[in-house]
């Protein structure tokens, strides 16, 4: 499957980062970890670029990462996707470890990485992994395990998942 796609980080401020993934052939789009505060900005961006939102993906259950997911699904008719162990309002499609989903010519693979939360997952797409809070930027290291659902031992064990990826994979946390 060809990978005629683009990935763009939409926000630079706040706790969570939102990523836009676009299939350039079909103008289908996905948002990974959209946040409530930027809901209207994200919708306006999609409209201005004439993208059709197909899916919203939540990397884990913490309010800063899923707060816009259910509302985007409700307002646009897209799928709101999370790992099968998530117990979050409005999820329309659950995925399991190693499951693949297609969006036009773009292929997503989901990797369960419990530790930060029980439902943490990595989202792999064409040489990139979006990590949510499983990994932090810079000296931040691995995600915090002291919040509800955190488990230091599970997180440590989940770090082995990184061995699945080549050394040149781009990490988007």
mmCIF file of C-alpha atoms in Angstrom:
data_model
loop_
_atom_site.group_PDB
_atom_site.id
_atom_site.type_symbol
_atom_site.label_atom_id
_atom_site.label_comp_id
_atom_site.label_asym_id
_atom_site.label_seq_id
_atom_site.Cartn_x
_atom_site.Cartn_y
_atom_site.Cartn_z
ATOM 1 C CA UNK A 1 0.000 0.000 0.000
ATOM 2 C CA UNK A 2 1.475 3.365 -0.980
ATOM 3 C CA UNK A 3 2.053 5.970 1.678
ATOM 4 C CA UNK A 4 1.194 9.279 -0.014
ATOM 5 C CA UNK A 5 0.612 11.049 3.263
ATOM 6 C CA UNK A 6 1.562 13.930 5.457
ATOM 7 C CA UNK A 7 1.797 14.261 9.242
ATOM 8 C CA UNK A 8 1.616 17.625 10.960
ATOM 9 C CA UNK A 9 1.763 18.604 14.633
ATOM 10 C CA UNK A 10 -1.096 21.046 15.179
ATOM 11 C CA UNK A 11 -0.312 22.567 18.562
ATOM 12 C CA UNK A 12 2.839 23.597 20.393
ATOM 13 C CA UNK A 13 1.319 24.690 23.720
ATOM 14 C CA UNK A 14 -0.214 22.736 26.583
ATOM 15 C CA UNK A 15 0.207 19.211 27.851
ATOM 16 C CA UNK A 16 -0.939 17.178 24.869
ATOM 17 C CA UNK A 17 0.177 17.266 21.243
ATOM 18 C CA UNK A 18 -2.313 16.743 18.440
ATOM 19 C CA UNK A 19 -1.218 15.254 15.128
ATOM 20 C CA UNK A 20 -2.998 15.495 11.799
ATOM 21 C CA UNK A 21 -2.435 12.579 9.405
ATOM 22 C CA UNK A 22 -3.663 13.058 5.831
ATOM 23 C CA UNK A 23 -3.952 10.709 2.877
ATOM 24 C CA UNK A 24 -3.061 13.109 0.070
ATOM 25 C CA UNK A 25 -4.672 10.885 -2.580
ATOM 26 C CA UNK A 26 -8.130 10.909 -0.993
ATOM 27 C CA UNK A 27 -8.018 14.006 1.303
ATOM 28 C CA UNK A 28 -9.065 11.739 4.174
ATOM 29 C CA UNK A 29 -7.736 12.813 7.564
ATOM 30 C CA UNK A 30 -7.165 11.505 11.071
ATOM 31 C CA UNK A 31 -6.530 13.457 14.264
ATOM 32 C CA UNK A 32 -4.461 11.823 16.988
ATOM 33 C CA UNK A 33 -5.088 13.124 20.525
ATOM 34 C CA UNK A 34 -7.186 16.203 19.687
ATOM 35 C CA UNK A 35 -7.782 18.473 22.659
ATOM 36 C CA UNK A 36 -10.953 20.261 23.695
ATOM 37 C CA UNK A 37 -9.464 23.770 23.668
ATOM 38 C CA UNK A 38 -8.557 23.457 19.963
ATOM 39 C CA UNK A 39 -11.736 21.770 18.730
ATOM 40 C CA UNK A 40 -13.004 24.703 16.670
ATOM 41 C CA UNK A 41 -9.508 25.481 15.326
ATOM 42 C CA UNK A 42 -9.071 21.859 14.222
ATOM 43 C CA UNK A 43 -12.472 21.791 12.515
ATOM 44 C CA UNK A 44 -11.740 25.092 10.753
ATOM 45 C CA UNK A 45 -8.370 23.781 9.561
ATOM 46 C CA UNK A 46 -9.935 20.609 8.164
ATOM 47 C CA UNK A 47 -12.593 22.644 6.362
ATOM 48 C CA UNK A 48 -10.126 25.178 4.938
ATOM 49 C CA UNK A 49 -7.965 22.401 3.512
ATOM 50 C CA UNK A 50 -10.991 20.420 2.318
ATOM 51 C CA UNK A 51 -10.042 17.313 4.328
ATOM 52 C CA UNK A 52 -12.661 14.775 5.380
ATOM 53 C CA UNK A 53 -12.148 13.614 8.967
ATOM 54 C CA UNK A 54 -12.327 9.810 8.943
ATOM 55 C CA UNK A 55 -11.002 8.996 12.405
ATOM 56 C CA UNK A 56 -9.977 10.415 15.734
ATOM 57 C CA UNK A 57 -7.470 8.303 17.654
ATOM 58 C CA UNK A 58 -6.938 8.554 21.409
ATOM 59 C CA UNK A 59 -3.600 7.161 22.610
ATOM 60 C CA UNK A 60 -4.813 6.700 26.200
ATOM 61 C CA UNK A 61 -7.476 7.652 28.714
ATOM 62 C CA UNK A 62 -6.496 10.924 30.315
ATOM 63 C CA UNK A 63 -8.654 13.994 29.800
ATOM 64 C CA UNK A 64 -5.951 16.017 28.050
ATOM 65 C CA UNK A 65 -5.704 13.378 25.294
ATOM 66 C CA UNK A 66 -9.312 12.419 24.654
ATOM 67 C CA UNK A 67 -11.339 15.443 25.541
ATOM 68 C CA UNK A 68 -12.289 16.283 21.925
ATOM 69 C CA UNK A 69 -12.521 12.751 20.530
ATOM 70 C CA UNK A 70 -16.135 11.932 21.263
ATOM 71 C CA UNK A 71 -17.354 15.381 20.251
ATOM 72 C CA UNK A 72 -15.486 15.283 16.928
ATOM 73 C CA UNK A 73 -17.031 11.873 16.226
ATOM 74 C CA UNK A 74 -20.477 13.195 17.121
ATOM 75 C CA UNK A 75 -20.145 16.361 15.017
ATOM 76 C CA UNK A 76 -18.450 14.860 11.938
ATOM 77 C CA UNK A 77 -19.552 11.213 11.891
ATOM 78 C CA UNK A 78 -15.938 9.984 12.006
ATOM 79 C CA UNK A 79 -14.794 7.009 14.080
ATOM 80 C CA UNK A 80 -13.387 7.621 17.577
ATOM 81 C CA UNK A 81 -10.772 4.889 18.045
ATOM 82 C CA UNK A 82 -9.111 3.665 21.214
ATOM 83 C CA UNK A 83 -7.501 0.478 22.512
ATOM 84 C CA UNK A 84 -9.947 -2.242 23.573
ATOM 85 C CA UNK A 85 -9.265 -1.710 27.291
ATOM 86 C CA UNK A 86 -10.326 1.965 27.191
ATOM 87 C CA UNK A 87 -13.432 2.916 29.128
ATOM 88 C CA UNK A 88 -14.055 6.343 27.681
ATOM 89 C CA UNK A 89 -17.221 8.116 26.639
ATOM 90 C CA UNK A 90 -18.080 8.067 22.944
ATOM 91 C CA UNK A 91 -15.597 5.544 21.562
ATOM 92 C CA UNK A 92 -17.076 4.124 18.351
ATOM 93 C CA UNK A 93 -14.360 1.611 17.466
ATOM 94 C CA UNK A 94 -11.970 -0.343 19.653
ATOM 95 C CA UNK A 95 -8.706 -1.786 18.329
ATOM 96 C CA UNK A 96 -6.514 -4.578 19.657
ATOM 97 C CA UNK A 97 -2.736 -4.941 19.834
ATOM 98 C CA UNK A 98 -1.187 -5.194 16.318
ATOM 99 C CA UNK A 99 -4.467 -4.326 14.594
ATOM 100 C CA UNK A 100 -4.203 -2.409 11.331
ATOM 101 C CA UNK A 101 -6.667 0.119 9.939
ATOM 102 C CA UNK A 102 -6.590 1.741 6.520
ATOM 103 C CA UNK A 103 -7.501 5.307 5.654
ATOM 104 C CA UNK A 104 -7.237 5.679 1.909
ATOM 105 C CA UNK A 105 -3.665 4.673 1.095
ATOM 106 C CA UNK A 106 -2.429 5.250 4.663
ATOM 107 C CA UNK A 107 -2.076 2.300 7.038
ATOM 108 C CA UNK A 108 -2.170 2.622 10.830
ATOM 109 C CA UNK A 109 -0.930 -0.109 13.205
ATOM 110 C CA UNK A 110 -1.727 -0.013 16.912
ATOM 111 C CA UNK A 111 0.635 -1.284 19.624
ATOM 112 C CA UNK A 112 -0.523 -1.780 23.224
ATOM 113 C CA UNK A 113 1.937 -0.278 25.730
ATOM 114 C CA UNK A 114 0.339 -0.374 29.180
ATOM 115 C CA UNK A 115 2.086 1.463 31.984
ATOM 116 C CA UNK A 116 1.249 5.153 31.819
ATOM 117 C CA UNK A 117 -2.362 3.921 31.714
ATOM 118 C CA UNK A 118 -3.772 0.443 31.161
ATOM 119 C CA UNK A 119 -4.995 1.474 27.704
ATOM 120 C CA UNK A 120 -1.897 3.313 26.424
ATOM 121 C CA UNK A 121 -0.996 2.580 22.826
ATOM 122 C CA UNK A 122 1.460 3.643 20.156
ATOM 123 C CA UNK A 123 0.078 4.598 16.759
ATOM 124 C CA UNK A 124 2.409 3.579 13.932
ATOM 125 C CA UNK A 125 2.108 5.120 10.479
ATOM 126 C CA UNK A 126 4.753 5.098 7.737
ATOM 127 C CA UNK A 127 7.993 5.342 9.718
ATOM 128 C CA UNK A 128 6.442 7.376 12.552
ATOM 129 C CA UNK A 129 5.111 6.432 15.977
ATOM 130 C CA UNK A 130 2.808 8.689 17.948
ATOM 131 C CA UNK A 131 3.318 7.826 21.595
ATOM 132 C CA UNK A 132 0.880 9.916 23.619
ATOM 133 C CA UNK A 133 2.371 9.974 27.113
ATOM 134 C CA UNK A 134 4.174 6.630 26.807
ATOM 135 C CA UNK A 135 7.296 8.672 25.933
ATOM 136 C CA UNK A 136 7.980 12.353 26.539
ATOM 137 C CA UNK A 137 10.142 14.742 24.527
ATOM 138 C CA UNK A 138 13.709 15.648 25.453
ATOM 139 C CA UNK A 139 14.777 14.778 28.969
ATOM 140 C CA UNK A 140 11.180 13.933 29.971
ATOM 141 C CA UNK A 141 11.831 10.211 29.508
ATOM 142 C CA UNK A 142 8.959 7.791 29.814
ATOM 143 C CA UNK A 143 5.443 8.897 30.719
ATOM 144 C CA UNK A 144 4.431 9.402 34.325
ATOM 145 C CA UNK A 145 3.276 6.281 36.145
ATOM 146 C CA UNK A 146 2.029 8.020 39.309
ATOM 147 C CA UNK A 147 -1.326 9.053 37.806
ATOM 148 C CA UNK A 148 -4.518 6.921 37.945
ATOM 149 C CA UNK A 149 -3.996 3.717 35.947
ATOM 150 C CA UNK A 150 -0.199 4.007 36.056
ATOM 151 C CA UNK A 151 1.956 0.929 36.637
ATOM 152 C CA UNK A 152 5.767 1.264 36.717
ATOM 153 C CA UNK A 153 6.444 -2.438 36.083
ATOM 154 C CA UNK A 154 3.999 -2.639 33.173
ATOM 155 C CA UNK A 155 5.531 0.505 31.683
ATOM 156 C CA UNK A 156 9.024 -0.933 32.006
ATOM 157 C CA UNK A 157 7.909 -4.127 30.267
ATOM 158 C CA UNK A 158 6.144 -2.137 27.530
ATOM 159 C CA UNK A 159 9.394 -0.407 26.617
ATOM 160 C CA UNK A 160 10.310 -3.669 24.855
ATOM 161 C CA UNK A 161 7.722 -2.778 22.195
ATOM 162 C CA UNK A 162 10.176 -0.159 20.919
ATOM 163 C CA UNK A 163 12.369 -3.030 19.653
ATOM 164 C CA UNK A 164 9.771 -3.577 16.894
ATOM 165 C CA UNK A 165 10.776 -0.338 15.185
ATOM 166 C CA UNK A 166 13.827 0.565 13.138
ATOM 167 C CA UNK A 167 16.367 2.963 14.582
ATOM 168 C CA UNK A 168 15.263 5.702 12.188
ATOM 169 C CA UNK A 169 11.574 5.730 13.159
ATOM 170 C CA UNK A 170 10.367 9.249 13.984
ATOM 171 C CA UNK A 171 8.952 9.474 17.508
ATOM 172 C CA UNK A 172 6.107 11.957 17.908
ATOM 173 C CA UNK A 173 5.250 12.241 21.580
#
